Amino acid sequence: IRVKYLAEVAEAADEPAIEAVRVAALGKKGEVSLMMRELGRMEPEARKAAGPALNALRDEIESAVKARRAALADGALAERLKAEWLDVTLDPRPAAAGTIHPVSQVTEEVVAIFAALGFTVAEGPQIETDWHNFDALNIPPEHPARQEMDTFYMARAEGDERAPHVLRTHTSPVQIRHMTANGVPCRAIAPGRVYRCDYDQTHTPMFHQVEGLCIDRNISMANLKWVLEEFCRSFFEVEGVELRFRASHFPFTEPSAEVDIRCSWAGGQLRIGEGDDWLEILGSGMVHPKVLAAANVDPEAWQGFAFGMGIDRIAMLKYGIPDLRAFFDSDLRWLRHYGFAA
Ligand code: PHE
């Protein structure tokens, strides 16, 4: 029976099987237990021989059961470890981090370049009085420029006494606010959102401009030209950048110039600073005496230049982006394509 039980223990595949073998041998009515009970009725001589042998047999089966139990438990643990195995050396999944919007990136670049030239940053409201947006900039109510601007007017209730407001159509009203608040001399840029009711590949109803304003005792167009060339050299990272000042007209500057940058469109690829094409990038001029006067600045004593540039527009040129509207679609694929998102 020793061989029988040891073999059964060794073959027991799980906990209930071991228990069954143990009960069969060592349980109250187990085969070994019954034999031990017989000892009492044996002759002393026979008992002397059988007693230790049975004890040894019981101990041997008991320790075999114990060992088998331990082995089964080890096996179960090993199984579990295998099933629940976790590779802690794997790279973590990439976390999707947000990135700065291209328009914000370009705005920061523009601010940094002009900061190096001594320009501070000025701000004004996006909901602007029509006086700041038009009248103070020498655009009286009957002026055709008011119609050309595709202005969004703020709705007014009947009998509203407040001044009429518009969504500012350009950053030029910040010229007025900045000079009125800080006086002159001054050197400032004013980046921000502007609004015009217009929508196609190169126009969105909201877009971004940066205004420039420099007023002192003897500022001239030459200073304007140098500042803009310096800016374009830095911004487009082109040493031999070439600008063309084309005579133009704005009510708030005299004389006025629109500025084009030399570029080429070879094979649908835009290159700044080479080629025989010109692309308009901004409007500029010498601040009109009436504008200075509207901001309580004496036009006899002070003069200077102003310019207004489309931020989205120069971003399109710098990064070769053909459609302005994509800037405001929040399409991650587009942002990734131009390297604006991870
Ligand atoms: N405000 C003009 C525009 O939006 C640009 C401009 C600004 C022109 C300053 C001259 C001087 O088109």
Coordinates of C-alpha atoms and ligand atoms in Angstrom, one line a residue:
I1 CA 0.0 0.0 0.0
R2 CA 2.9 2.4 0.4
V3 CA 3.7 2.2 -3.3
K4 CA 0.0 2.6 -4.2
Y5 CA -0.6 5.7 -2.1
L6 CA 2.7 7.4 -2.9
A7 CA 1.9 6.9 -6.6
E8 CA -1.6 8.2 -6.2
V9 CA -0.3 11.3 -4.4
A10 CA 2.3 11.9 -7.1
E11 CA -0.4 11.7 -9.8
A12 CA -3.0 13.9 -8.1
A13 CA -3.6 16.7 -10.5
D14 CA -5.3 19.2 -8.1
E15 CA -6.2 20.0 -4.6
P16 CA -9.4 17.8 -4.4
A17 CA -7.6 14.8 -5.8
I18 CA -4.8 15.1 -3.2
E19 CA -7.4 15.4 -0.5
A20 CA -9.2 12.3 -1.7
V21 CA -6.0 10.3 -1.6
R22 CA -5.2 11.6 1.9
V23 CA -8.7 10.6 3.2
A24 CA -8.5 7.2 1.6
A25 CA -5.2 6.5 3.4
L26 CA -5.1 8.7 6.6
G27 CA -8.8 9.7 7.1
K28 CA -10.8 8.4 10.0
K29 CA -11.8 5.4 7.9
G30 CA -8.7 5.4 5.8
E31 CA -6.9 2.3 5.0
V32 CA -3.7 3.1 7.1
S33 CA -5.8 4.5 10.0
L34 CA -7.8 1.3 10.1
M35 CA -4.6 -0.8 10.2
M36 CA -3.3 1.3 13.1
R37 CA -6.5 0.7 15.0
E38 CA -5.8 -3.1 14.5
L39 CA -2.5 -2.7 16.5
G40 CA -4.4 -2.8 19.8
R41 CA -5.6 -6.3 19.1
M42 CA -2.2 -7.7 18.1
E43 CA 0.1 -9.8 20.0
P44 CA 2.8 -7.6 21.7
E45 CA 5.6 -9.1 19.5
A46 CA 3.7 -8.4 16.3
R47 CA 2.7 -4.9 17.5
K48 CA 6.3 -4.0 18.2
A49 CA 7.2 -4.7 14.6
A50 CA 4.0 -3.3 12.9
G51 CA 3.7 -0.1 15.1
P52 CA 6.8 1.8 13.9
A53 CA 6.3 0.6 10.4
L54 CA 2.8 2.0 10.2
N55 CA 3.9 5.2 11.9
A56 CA 6.6 5.6 9.3
L57 CA 4.1 4.8 6.5
R58 CA 1.7 7.5 7.9
D59 CA 4.5 10.1 8.1
E60 CA 5.7 9.3 4.7
I61 CA 2.3 9.6 3.1
E62 CA 1.6 12.8 5.1
S63 CA 4.8 14.5 3.9
A64 CA 4.2 13.3 0.3
V65 CA 0.8 15.0 0.5
K66 CA 2.3 18.1 1.9
A67 CA 5.0 18.2 -0.8
R68 CA 2.5 17.6 -3.6
R69 CA 0.3 20.4 -2.3
A70 CA 3.3 22.8 -2.3
A71 CA 4.2 21.7 -5.8
L72 CA 0.7 22.3 -7.1
A73 CA 0.6 25.7 -5.4
D74 CA 4.0 26.6 -7.0
G75 CA 2.6 25.5 -10.4
A76 CA -0.5 27.6 -10.0
L77 CA 1.6 30.7 -9.1
A78 CA 3.9 30.1 -12.0
E79 CA 0.8 29.9 -14.3
R80 CA -0.6 33.1 -12.9
L81 CA 2.7 34.9 -13.3
K82 CA 2.9 33.8 -16.9
A83 CA -0.7 34.9 -17.6
E84 CA -0.3 38.3 -15.8
W85 CA 3.2 39.0 -17.0
L86 CA 3.8 42.7 -17.5
D87 CA 6.8 44.1 -19.5
V88 CA 7.8 47.1 -17.5
T89 CA 10.6 47.9 -20.0
L90 CA 8.2 48.7 -22.8
D91 CA 8.0 52.4 -23.8
P92 CA 5.0 54.2 -22.4
R93 CA 2.3 55.1 -24.8
P94 CA 2.9 58.7 -26.1
A95 CA 0.8 61.2 -24.3
A96 CA -1.0 63.6 -26.7
A97 CA 0.3 67.0 -25.6
G98 CA -1.1 70.3 -26.9
T99 CA 1.0 72.6 -28.9
I100 CA 1.0 76.4 -29.5
H101 CA -1.2 77.3 -32.5
P102 CA 0.7 78.4 -35.6
V103 CA -0.8 81.9 -35.5
S104 CA 0.3 82.2 -31.8
Q105 CA 3.7 80.9 -32.7
V106 CA 4.1 83.4 -35.5
T107 CA 2.7 86.2 -33.3
E108 CA 5.4 85.4 -30.7
E109 CA 8.1 85.5 -33.3
V110 CA 6.9 88.8 -34.6
V111 CA 6.8 90.3 -31.1
A112 CA 10.3 89.0 -30.4
I113 CA 11.7 90.5 -33.5
F114 CA 10.2 93.9 -32.9
A115 CA 11.1 93.8 -29.3
A116 CA 14.7 93.5 -30.3
L117 CA 14.1 96.8 -32.3
G118 CA 12.8 98.5 -29.3
F119 CA 9.0 98.2 -29.9
T120 CA 6.7 97.5 -26.9
V121 CA 3.4 95.6 -27.2
A122 CA 0.1 97.6 -27.1
E123 CA -3.4 96.2 -27.0
G124 CA -6.9 97.4 -27.7
P125 CA -10.4 96.0 -27.6
Q126 CA -11.8 93.8 -30.4
I127 CA -15.2 95.4 -29.9
E128 CA -14.3 98.9 -30.8
T129 CA -16.2 102.2 -31.0
D130 CA -16.7 103.2 -34.6
W131 CA -15.0 106.5 -33.7
H132 CA -11.7 104.7 -32.9
N133 CA -12.0 102.3 -35.8
F134 CA -13.0 105.0 -38.4
D135 CA -13.4 108.7 -37.4
A136 CA -10.2 109.1 -35.5
L137 CA -8.4 107.4 -38.4
N138 CA -9.7 110.1 -40.8
I139 CA -12.4 107.9 -42.1
P140 CA -15.6 110.0 -41.8
P141 CA -19.0 108.4 -42.0
E142 CA -19.5 109.1 -45.7
H143 CA -16.0 107.8 -46.6
P144 CA -16.1 104.9 -49.1
A145 CA -13.5 103.0 -47.0
R146 CA -16.3 102.3 -44.5
Q147 CA -18.2 100.3 -47.1
E148 CA -15.1 98.6 -48.5
M149 CA -14.1 97.3 -45.1
D150 CA -17.1 94.8 -44.9
T151 CA -17.6 95.8 -41.3
F152 CA -19.5 93.8 -38.7
Y153 CA -21.7 96.3 -36.8
M154 CA -22.8 95.5 -33.2
A155 CA -26.6 95.4 -33.0
R156 CA -28.1 98.3 -31.0
A157 CA -31.5 98.4 -29.3
E158 CA -33.9 101.2 -30.1
G159 CA -32.9 104.3 -28.1
D160 CA -29.5 102.9 -27.0
E161 CA -27.5 106.0 -26.1
R162 CA -24.1 104.4 -26.2
A163 CA -21.7 105.1 -29.0
P164 CA -22.0 102.7 -31.9
H165 CA -19.6 99.8 -31.8
V166 CA -18.1 97.5 -34.5
L167 CA -15.8 94.5 -34.5
R168 CA -12.6 96.2 -35.3
T169 CA -11.7 95.8 -39.0
H170 CA -8.0 96.5 -38.4
T171 CA -5.5 97.0 -35.6
S172 CA -5.1 100.7 -36.5
P173 CA -7.5 102.0 -33.8
V174 CA -4.8 100.8 -31.3
Q175 CA -2.7 103.7 -32.7
I176 CA -5.2 106.1 -31.3
R177 CA -5.6 104.3 -28.0
H178 CA -1.9 103.9 -27.5
M179 CA -1.0 107.5 -28.2
T180 CA -3.9 108.8 -26.1
A181 CA -2.9 106.7 -23.1
N182 CA 0.9 106.9 -23.3
G183 CA 1.7 110.0 -25.3
V184 CA 4.7 110.4 -27.6
P185 CA 7.4 109.6 -28.5
C186 CA 6.4 106.0 -28.8
R187 CA 7.4 102.8 -30.5
A188 CA 4.9 100.0 -30.3
I189 CA 3.3 97.1 -32.1
A190 CA -0.2 95.8 -31.6
P191 CA -0.9 92.2 -32.6
G192 CA -4.5 90.9 -32.4
R193 CA -7.7 89.7 -34.0
V194 CA -9.6 91.7 -36.5
Y195 CA -12.9 91.0 -38.3
R196 CA -14.3 91.5 -41.8
C197 CA -17.3 89.9 -43.4
D198 CA -15.3 88.0 -46.1
Y199 CA -14.7 84.3 -46.8
D200 CA -12.6 82.5 -49.4
Q201 CA -9.3 80.8 -49.8
T202 CA -7.3 83.8 -48.5
H203 CA -10.0 85.4 -46.3
T204 CA -11.6 84.4 -43.1
P205 CA -14.1 86.6 -41.2
M206 CA -11.7 86.6 -38.3
F207 CA -8.0 87.0 -38.9
H208 CA -4.9 88.5 -37.3
Q209 CA -3.0 91.7 -37.9
V210 CA 0.0 93.4 -36.3
E211 CA 0.0 97.2 -36.2
G212 CA 3.3 99.1 -36.0
L213 CA 3.6 102.7 -34.8
C214 CA 6.7 104.8 -34.3
I215 CA 6.3 108.5 -33.5
D216 CA 9.1 110.9 -32.6
R217 CA 10.5 114.3 -33.7
N218 CA 12.1 113.3 -37.0
I219 CA 11.0 109.9 -38.1
S220 CA 10.8 109.4 -41.9
M221 CA 9.9 106.9 -44.5
A222 CA 13.6 105.8 -44.5
N223 CA 13.2 104.6 -40.9
L224 CA 10.0 102.7 -41.9
K225 CA 11.9 101.1 -44.8
W226 CA 14.8 100.0 -42.6
V227 CA 12.6 98.6 -39.8
L228 CA 10.5 96.6 -42.3
E229 CA 13.5 95.2 -44.1
E230 CA 15.1 94.3 -40.8
F231 CA 11.9 92.5 -39.8
C232 CA 11.5 90.6 -43.0
R233 CA 15.2 89.5 -42.9
S234 CA 14.7 88.1 -39.5
F235 CA 11.2 86.6 -40.0
F236 CA 11.7 84.9 -43.4
E237 CA 15.3 84.1 -42.5
V238 CA 16.5 85.4 -45.9
E239 CA 19.6 87.6 -46.0
G240 CA 19.0 89.3 -49.3
V241 CA 15.3 90.1 -48.7
E242 CA 14.0 92.7 -51.1
L243 CA 10.9 94.9 -50.5
R244 CA 9.1 97.1 -53.0
F245 CA 7.3 100.2 -51.7
R246 CA 4.3 100.8 -54.0
A247 CA 2.5 104.2 -53.7
S248 CA -1.0 103.6 -52.3
H249 CA -3.7 105.3 -50.3
F250 CA -5.0 105.0 -46.8
P251 CA -7.0 107.7 -45.1
F252 CA -4.8 107.5 -42.0
T253 CA -1.4 107.8 -43.6
E254 CA 0.1 110.4 -46.0
P255 CA 2.1 109.4 -48.0
S256 CA 1.0 105.8 -48.1
A257 CA 2.7 102.7 -49.4
E258 CA 1.8 99.1 -49.9
V259 CA 4.8 96.8 -49.5
D260 CA 5.5 93.8 -51.6
I261 CA 8.2 91.2 -51.1
R262 CA 10.3 89.6 -53.8
C263 CA 9.5 85.9 -54.3
S264 CA 9.2 83.1 -56.9
W265 CA 6.5 80.6 -57.6
A266 CA 8.6 78.0 -59.3
G267 CA 6.7 74.7 -59.6
G268 CA 4.1 75.7 -57.2
Q269 CA 6.7 76.2 -54.5
L270 CA 6.9 79.7 -53.0
R271 CA 10.4 81.1 -52.3
I272 CA 10.9 84.4 -50.5
G273 CA 13.8 86.6 -51.5
E274 CA 14.3 85.3 -55.1
G275 CA 12.6 85.3 -58.4
D276 CA 10.6 87.9 -60.3
D277 CA 7.2 87.9 -58.5
W278 CA 6.0 90.3 -55.9
L279 CA 3.6 89.5 -53.0
E280 CA 1.9 92.2 -51.0
I281 CA 2.5 91.8 -47.3
L282 CA 1.4 95.0 -45.6
G283 CA 0.1 98.6 -45.8
S284 CA 2.0 101.5 -44.4
G285 CA 2.8 105.2 -44.5
M286 CA 3.5 108.4 -42.5
V287 CA 0.8 108.9 -39.8
H288 CA -1.7 111.5 -41.0
P289 CA -1.7 114.8 -39.1
K290 CA -5.4 114.4 -38.5
V291 CA -4.7 111.0 -36.8
L292 CA -2.1 112.5 -34.5
A293 CA -4.5 115.4 -33.6
A294 CA -7.3 112.9 -32.8
A295 CA -4.9 111.3 -30.3
N296 CA -4.0 114.7 -28.8
V297 CA -0.6 114.7 -30.4
D298 CA 0.7 118.0 -31.9
P299 CA 1.3 117.3 -35.6
E300 CA 3.5 120.3 -35.8
A301 CA 6.0 118.8 -33.3
W302 CA 5.7 115.1 -34.0
Q303 CA 5.7 112.7 -36.9
G304 CA 6.2 109.0 -37.6
F305 CA 5.2 105.9 -39.5
A306 CA 2.6 103.2 -39.1
F307 CA 2.1 99.9 -40.8
G308 CA -0.4 97.0 -40.6
M309 CA 0.5 93.5 -41.6
G310 CA -1.5 90.3 -41.8
I311 CA -0.1 87.8 -39.3
D312 CA -1.8 84.8 -40.9
R313 CA -0.7 86.0 -44.3
I314 CA 3.0 86.1 -43.4
A315 CA 2.6 82.7 -41.7
M316 CA 1.2 81.3 -44.9
L317 CA 4.1 82.7 -46.8
K318 CA 6.7 81.5 -44.4
Y319 CA 5.3 77.9 -44.1
G320 CA 4.0 77.6 -47.7
I321 CA 0.4 77.2 -46.6
P322 CA -2.0 77.8 -49.5
D323 CA -5.4 78.0 -47.7
L324 CA -5.9 80.5 -44.8
R325 CA -9.1 78.8 -43.7
A326 CA -7.2 75.7 -42.5
F327 CA -5.6 77.8 -39.8
F328 CA -9.0 77.9 -38.0
D329 CA -10.3 74.3 -38.7
S330 CA -8.5 72.7 -35.8
D331 CA -7.7 69.7 -37.9
L332 CA -4.9 67.7 -36.2
R333 CA -3.8 66.1 -39.5
W334 CA -3.2 69.6 -41.0
L335 CA -1.4 70.8 -37.8
R336 CA 0.8 67.8 -37.9
H337 CA 1.5 68.1 -41.6
Y338 CA 3.0 71.6 -41.1
G339 CA 4.8 70.5 -38.0
F340 CA 2.6 72.5 -35.7
A341 CA 1.5 69.4 -33.6
A342 CA 3.2 66.3 -32.4
Ligands
PHE1 N1 -5.1 99.3 -41.4 C1 -4.6 99.0 -42.7 C2 -5.4 97.8 -43.2 O1 -6.0 97.1 -42.5 C3 -3.2 98.7 -42.8 C4 -2.4 100.0 -42.5 C5 -2.0 100.2 -41.2 C6 -2.0 100.8 -43.4 C7 -1.2 101.3 -40.8 C8 -1.2 102.0 -43.1 C9 -0.8 102.2 -41.8 O2 -5.4 97.5 -44.4

